[in-house]
């Protein structure tokens, strides 16, 4: 595995709409492993492919260091309610802000071994997935957040 360079806000790759993955192979699985290693090394809870310079619809999420989700071509198929919570982003170092997200979601994606998966998520996991999927559409949380500050206001949560 290898640590990848994290692209920072201002890099045009973060503004692009990512292309769907067409082939799931060893190379893609290595990218997923490298993304995960980069995320853990940066104390992140999620990372999307454009954050490491790849404009494809792939993200890795792990909010409790127990359940890692490698998501290929993820799509949110159901949303319920709304909640406002603090977010940060590995591509926007030291910035935090409040973002309104759906309280509960259902996401469909392809696993690293080419299996169709469905996951229902709420709380930090649901928030993180919504944050990562925004990355795949070229949107950063600072585009939509309110009350952006330098430094974290709350102790929980993580950088995505
Ligand atoms: Zn992010």
mmCIF file of C-alpha atoms and ligand atoms in Angstrom:
data_model
loop_
_atom_site.group_PDB
_atom_site.id
_atom_site.type_symbol
_atom_site.label_atom_id
_atom_site.label_comp_id
_atom_site.label_asym_id
_atom_site.label_seq_id
_atom_site.Cartn_x
_atom_site.Cartn_y
_atom_site.Cartn_z
ATOM 1 C CA UNK A 1 0.000 0.000 0.000
ATOM 2 C CA UNK A 2 1.051 3.565 -0.418
ATOM 3 C CA UNK A 3 0.153 6.980 0.864
ATOM 4 C CA UNK A 4 -1.338 9.228 -1.789
ATOM 5 C CA UNK A 5 -1.134 12.993 -2.072
ATOM 6 C CA UNK A 6 -4.366 14.668 -0.976
ATOM 7 C CA UNK A 7 -5.557 17.369 -3.377
ATOM 8 C CA UNK A 8 -6.542 20.614 -1.721
ATOM 9 C CA UNK A 9 -9.397 23.031 -2.423
ATOM 10 C CA UNK A 10 -8.480 25.069 -5.495
ATOM 11 C CA UNK A 11 -7.293 21.998 -7.425
ATOM 12 C CA UNK A 12 -9.525 21.666 -10.507
ATOM 13 C CA UNK A 13 -9.868 17.875 -10.084
ATOM 14 C CA UNK A 14 -12.067 18.535 -7.038
ATOM 15 C CA UNK A 15 -14.567 20.462 -9.169
ATOM 16 C CA UNK A 16 -15.060 17.821 -11.862
ATOM 17 C CA UNK A 17 -17.982 15.450 -12.130
ATOM 18 C CA UNK A 18 -16.443 11.993 -11.797
ATOM 19 C CA UNK A 19 -16.940 9.240 -14.346
ATOM 20 C CA UNK A 20 -18.512 5.888 -13.411
ATOM 21 C CA UNK A 21 -16.132 2.955 -12.943
ATOM 22 C CA UNK A 22 -16.451 0.438 -15.756
ATOM 23 C CA UNK A 23 -13.993 -2.236 -14.716
ATOM 24 C CA UNK A 24 -13.339 -3.546 -11.212
ATOM 25 C CA UNK A 25 -9.888 -5.083 -11.191
ATOM 26 C CA UNK A 26 -6.714 -5.419 -9.136
ATOM 27 C CA UNK A 27 -5.674 -1.887 -10.015
ATOM 28 C CA UNK A 28 -8.913 -0.464 -8.661
ATOM 29 C CA UNK A 29 -8.619 -2.566 -5.488
ATOM 30 C CA UNK A 30 -5.091 -1.236 -4.973
ATOM 31 C CA UNK A 31 -6.397 2.307 -5.379
ATOM 32 C CA UNK A 32 -9.092 1.579 -2.751
ATOM 33 C CA UNK A 33 -6.443 0.212 -0.355
ATOM 34 C CA UNK A 34 -4.173 3.212 -0.936
ATOM 35 C CA UNK A 35 -7.100 5.594 -0.415
ATOM 36 C CA UNK A 36 -7.962 3.827 2.845
ATOM 37 C CA UNK A 37 -4.362 3.986 4.063
ATOM 38 C CA UNK A 38 -4.199 7.689 3.183
ATOM 39 C CA UNK A 39 -7.495 8.301 4.989
ATOM 40 C CA UNK A 40 -6.392 6.482 8.178
ATOM 41 C CA UNK A 41 -3.009 8.243 8.154
ATOM 42 C CA UNK A 42 -4.796 11.613 8.019
ATOM 43 C CA UNK A 43 -7.316 10.723 10.757
ATOM 44 C CA UNK A 44 -10.101 10.939 8.194
ATOM 45 C CA UNK A 45 -13.399 9.057 8.240
ATOM 46 C CA UNK A 46 -13.964 9.157 4.504
ATOM 47 C CA UNK A 47 -12.128 9.856 1.268
ATOM 48 C CA UNK A 48 -13.263 10.164 -2.332
ATOM 49 C CA UNK A 49 -11.197 9.387 -5.440
ATOM 50 C CA UNK A 50 -10.993 13.009 -6.689
ATOM 51 C CA UNK A 51 -9.265 13.872 -3.401
ATOM 52 C CA UNK A 52 -6.337 11.783 -4.596
ATOM 53 C CA UNK A 53 -6.554 13.098 -8.149
ATOM 54 C CA UNK A 54 -8.692 10.352 -9.725
ATOM 55 C CA UNK A 55 -11.887 11.534 -11.341
ATOM 56 C CA UNK A 56 -13.864 8.293 -10.869
ATOM 57 C CA UNK A 57 -16.928 7.393 -8.783
ATOM 58 C CA UNK A 58 -15.217 5.670 -5.878
ATOM 59 C CA UNK A 59 -15.027 6.415 -2.164
ATOM 60 C CA UNK A 60 -13.939 4.760 1.076
ATOM 61 C CA UNK A 61 -15.725 5.382 4.363
ATOM 62 C CA UNK A 62 -14.917 4.195 7.888
ATOM 63 C CA UNK A 63 -16.336 6.186 10.774
ATOM 64 C CA UNK A 64 -15.534 3.769 13.622
ATOM 65 C CA UNK A 65 -12.314 2.083 12.472
ATOM 66 C CA UNK A 66 -14.246 -1.205 12.454
ATOM 67 C CA UNK A 67 -16.409 -1.099 9.368
ATOM 68 C CA UNK A 68 -14.747 0.024 6.189
ATOM 69 C CA UNK A 69 -16.948 0.492 3.159
ATOM 70 C CA UNK A 70 -15.383 0.579 -0.276
ATOM 71 C CA UNK A 71 -18.032 2.074 -2.532
ATOM 72 C CA UNK A 72 -17.897 1.925 -6.307
ATOM 73 C CA UNK A 73 -20.472 3.895 -8.337
ATOM 74 C CA UNK A 74 -22.531 4.736 -5.211
ATOM 75 C CA UNK A 75 -25.999 6.243 -5.628
ATOM 76 C CA UNK A 76 -28.305 7.490 -2.892
ATOM 77 C CA UNK A 77 -31.722 5.999 -3.617
ATOM 78 C CA UNK A 78 -33.623 7.178 -0.546
ATOM 79 C CA UNK A 79 -33.412 10.154 1.808
ATOM 80 C CA UNK A 80 -35.386 10.920 4.938
ATOM 81 C CA UNK A 81 -35.481 13.897 7.291
ATOM 82 C CA UNK A 82 -32.700 16.370 7.803
ATOM 83 C CA UNK A 83 -30.003 17.134 10.345
ATOM 84 C CA UNK A 84 -27.392 19.850 10.692
ATOM 85 C CA UNK A 85 -23.929 18.848 11.876
ATOM 86 C CA UNK A 86 -20.324 19.926 11.750
ATOM 87 C CA UNK A 87 -18.081 18.682 8.949
ATOM 88 C CA UNK A 88 -14.482 18.962 7.927
ATOM 89 C CA UNK A 89 -12.621 17.736 4.852
ATOM 90 C CA UNK A 90 -9.140 16.405 4.162
ATOM 91 C CA UNK A 91 -9.066 18.704 1.129
ATOM 92 C CA UNK A 92 -9.880 21.785 3.219
ATOM 93 C CA UNK A 93 -7.405 21.583 6.110
ATOM 94 C CA UNK A 94 -8.510 23.123 9.369
ATOM 95 C CA UNK A 95 -11.875 24.378 8.080
ATOM 96 C CA UNK A 96 -15.080 23.258 9.737
ATOM 97 C CA UNK A 97 -18.673 24.242 9.110
ATOM 98 C CA UNK A 98 -22.276 23.199 9.607
ATOM 99 C CA UNK A 99 -23.936 21.298 6.783
ATOM 100 C CA UNK A 100 -27.550 20.225 6.448
ATOM 101 C CA UNK A 101 -27.853 16.600 5.343
ATOM 102 C CA UNK A 102 -30.570 13.987 5.170
ATOM 103 C CA UNK A 103 -30.974 12.274 8.550
ATOM 104 C CA UNK A 104 -31.249 8.821 7.001
ATOM 105 C CA UNK A 105 -30.240 7.528 3.599
ATOM 106 C CA UNK A 106 -30.116 4.370 1.567
ATOM 107 C CA UNK A 107 -27.139 4.001 -0.745
ATOM 108 C CA UNK A 108 -26.607 1.417 -3.467
ATOM 109 C CA UNK A 109 -23.102 0.646 -4.676
ATOM 110 C CA UNK A 110 -20.822 -2.028 -6.086
ATOM 111 C CA UNK A 111 -18.321 -3.659 -3.734
ATOM 112 C CA UNK A 112 -14.623 -4.170 -4.487
ATOM 113 C CA UNK A 113 -15.503 -7.735 -5.475
ATOM 114 C CA UNK A 114 -18.186 -6.635 -7.908
ATOM 115 C CA UNK A 115 -21.207 -7.366 -5.703
ATOM 116 C CA UNK A 116 -24.266 -5.134 -5.621
ATOM 117 C CA UNK A 117 -24.773 -3.757 -2.111
ATOM 118 C CA UNK A 118 -27.398 -1.712 -0.316
ATOM 119 C CA UNK A 119 -26.676 0.124 2.922
ATOM 120 C CA UNK A 120 -28.952 2.170 5.147
ATOM 121 C CA UNK A 121 -27.109 4.784 7.150
ATOM 122 C CA UNK A 122 -27.762 7.577 9.616
ATOM 123 C CA UNK A 123 -25.690 9.582 12.096
ATOM 124 C CA UNK A 124 -22.038 10.167 11.246
ATOM 125 C CA UNK A 125 -21.956 7.311 8.713
ATOM 126 C CA UNK A 126 -24.903 8.748 6.787
ATOM 127 C CA UNK A 127 -23.388 12.220 6.914
ATOM 128 C CA UNK A 128 -20.004 11.003 5.736
ATOM 129 C CA UNK A 129 -21.461 9.082 2.784
ATOM 130 C CA UNK A 130 -23.389 12.172 1.666
ATOM 131 C CA UNK A 131 -20.203 14.248 1.964
ATOM 132 C CA UNK A 132 -18.200 11.758 -0.140
ATOM 133 C CA UNK A 133 -20.881 11.496 -2.811
ATOM 134 C CA UNK A 134 -20.833 15.283 -3.144
ATOM 135 C CA UNK A 135 -17.106 14.998 -3.953
ATOM 136 C CA UNK A 136 -17.996 12.700 -6.865
ATOM 137 C CA UNK A 137 -20.134 15.502 -8.273
ATOM 138 C CA UNK A 138 -17.443 18.143 -7.820
ATOM 139 C CA UNK A 139 -18.917 19.718 -4.721
ATOM 140 C CA UNK A 140 -16.980 20.597 -1.576
ATOM 141 C CA UNK A 141 -18.624 21.011 1.810
ATOM 142 C CA UNK A 142 -17.349 24.613 1.973
ATOM 143 C CA UNK A 143 -19.626 25.346 -1.021
ATOM 144 C CA UNK A 144 -22.695 24.611 1.107
ATOM 145 C CA UNK A 145 -21.616 24.920 4.766
ATOM 146 C CA UNK A 146 -22.703 27.655 7.149
ATOM 147 C CA UNK A 147 -20.661 29.135 10.000
ATOM 148 C CA UNK A 148 -17.304 28.087 8.553
ATOM 149 C CA UNK A 149 -14.542 28.463 11.120
ATOM 150 C CA UNK A 150 -10.860 27.680 11.406
ATOM 151 C CA UNK A 151 -10.523 24.831 13.859
ATOM 152 C CA UNK A 152 -13.111 22.455 15.181
ATOM 153 C CA UNK A 153 -15.958 23.555 17.415
ATOM 154 C CA UNK A 154 -16.936 20.055 18.539
ATOM 155 C CA UNK A 155 -14.704 17.197 19.590
ATOM 156 C CA UNK A 156 -16.560 14.361 17.896
ATOM 157 C CA UNK A 157 -16.857 13.766 14.203
ATOM 158 C CA UNK A 158 -14.045 13.522 11.729
ATOM 159 C CA UNK A 159 -12.604 14.895 8.564
ATOM 160 C CA UNK A 160 -14.011 13.612 5.356
HETATM 161 ZN ZN1 LIG B 1 -14.234 15.931 1.845
#
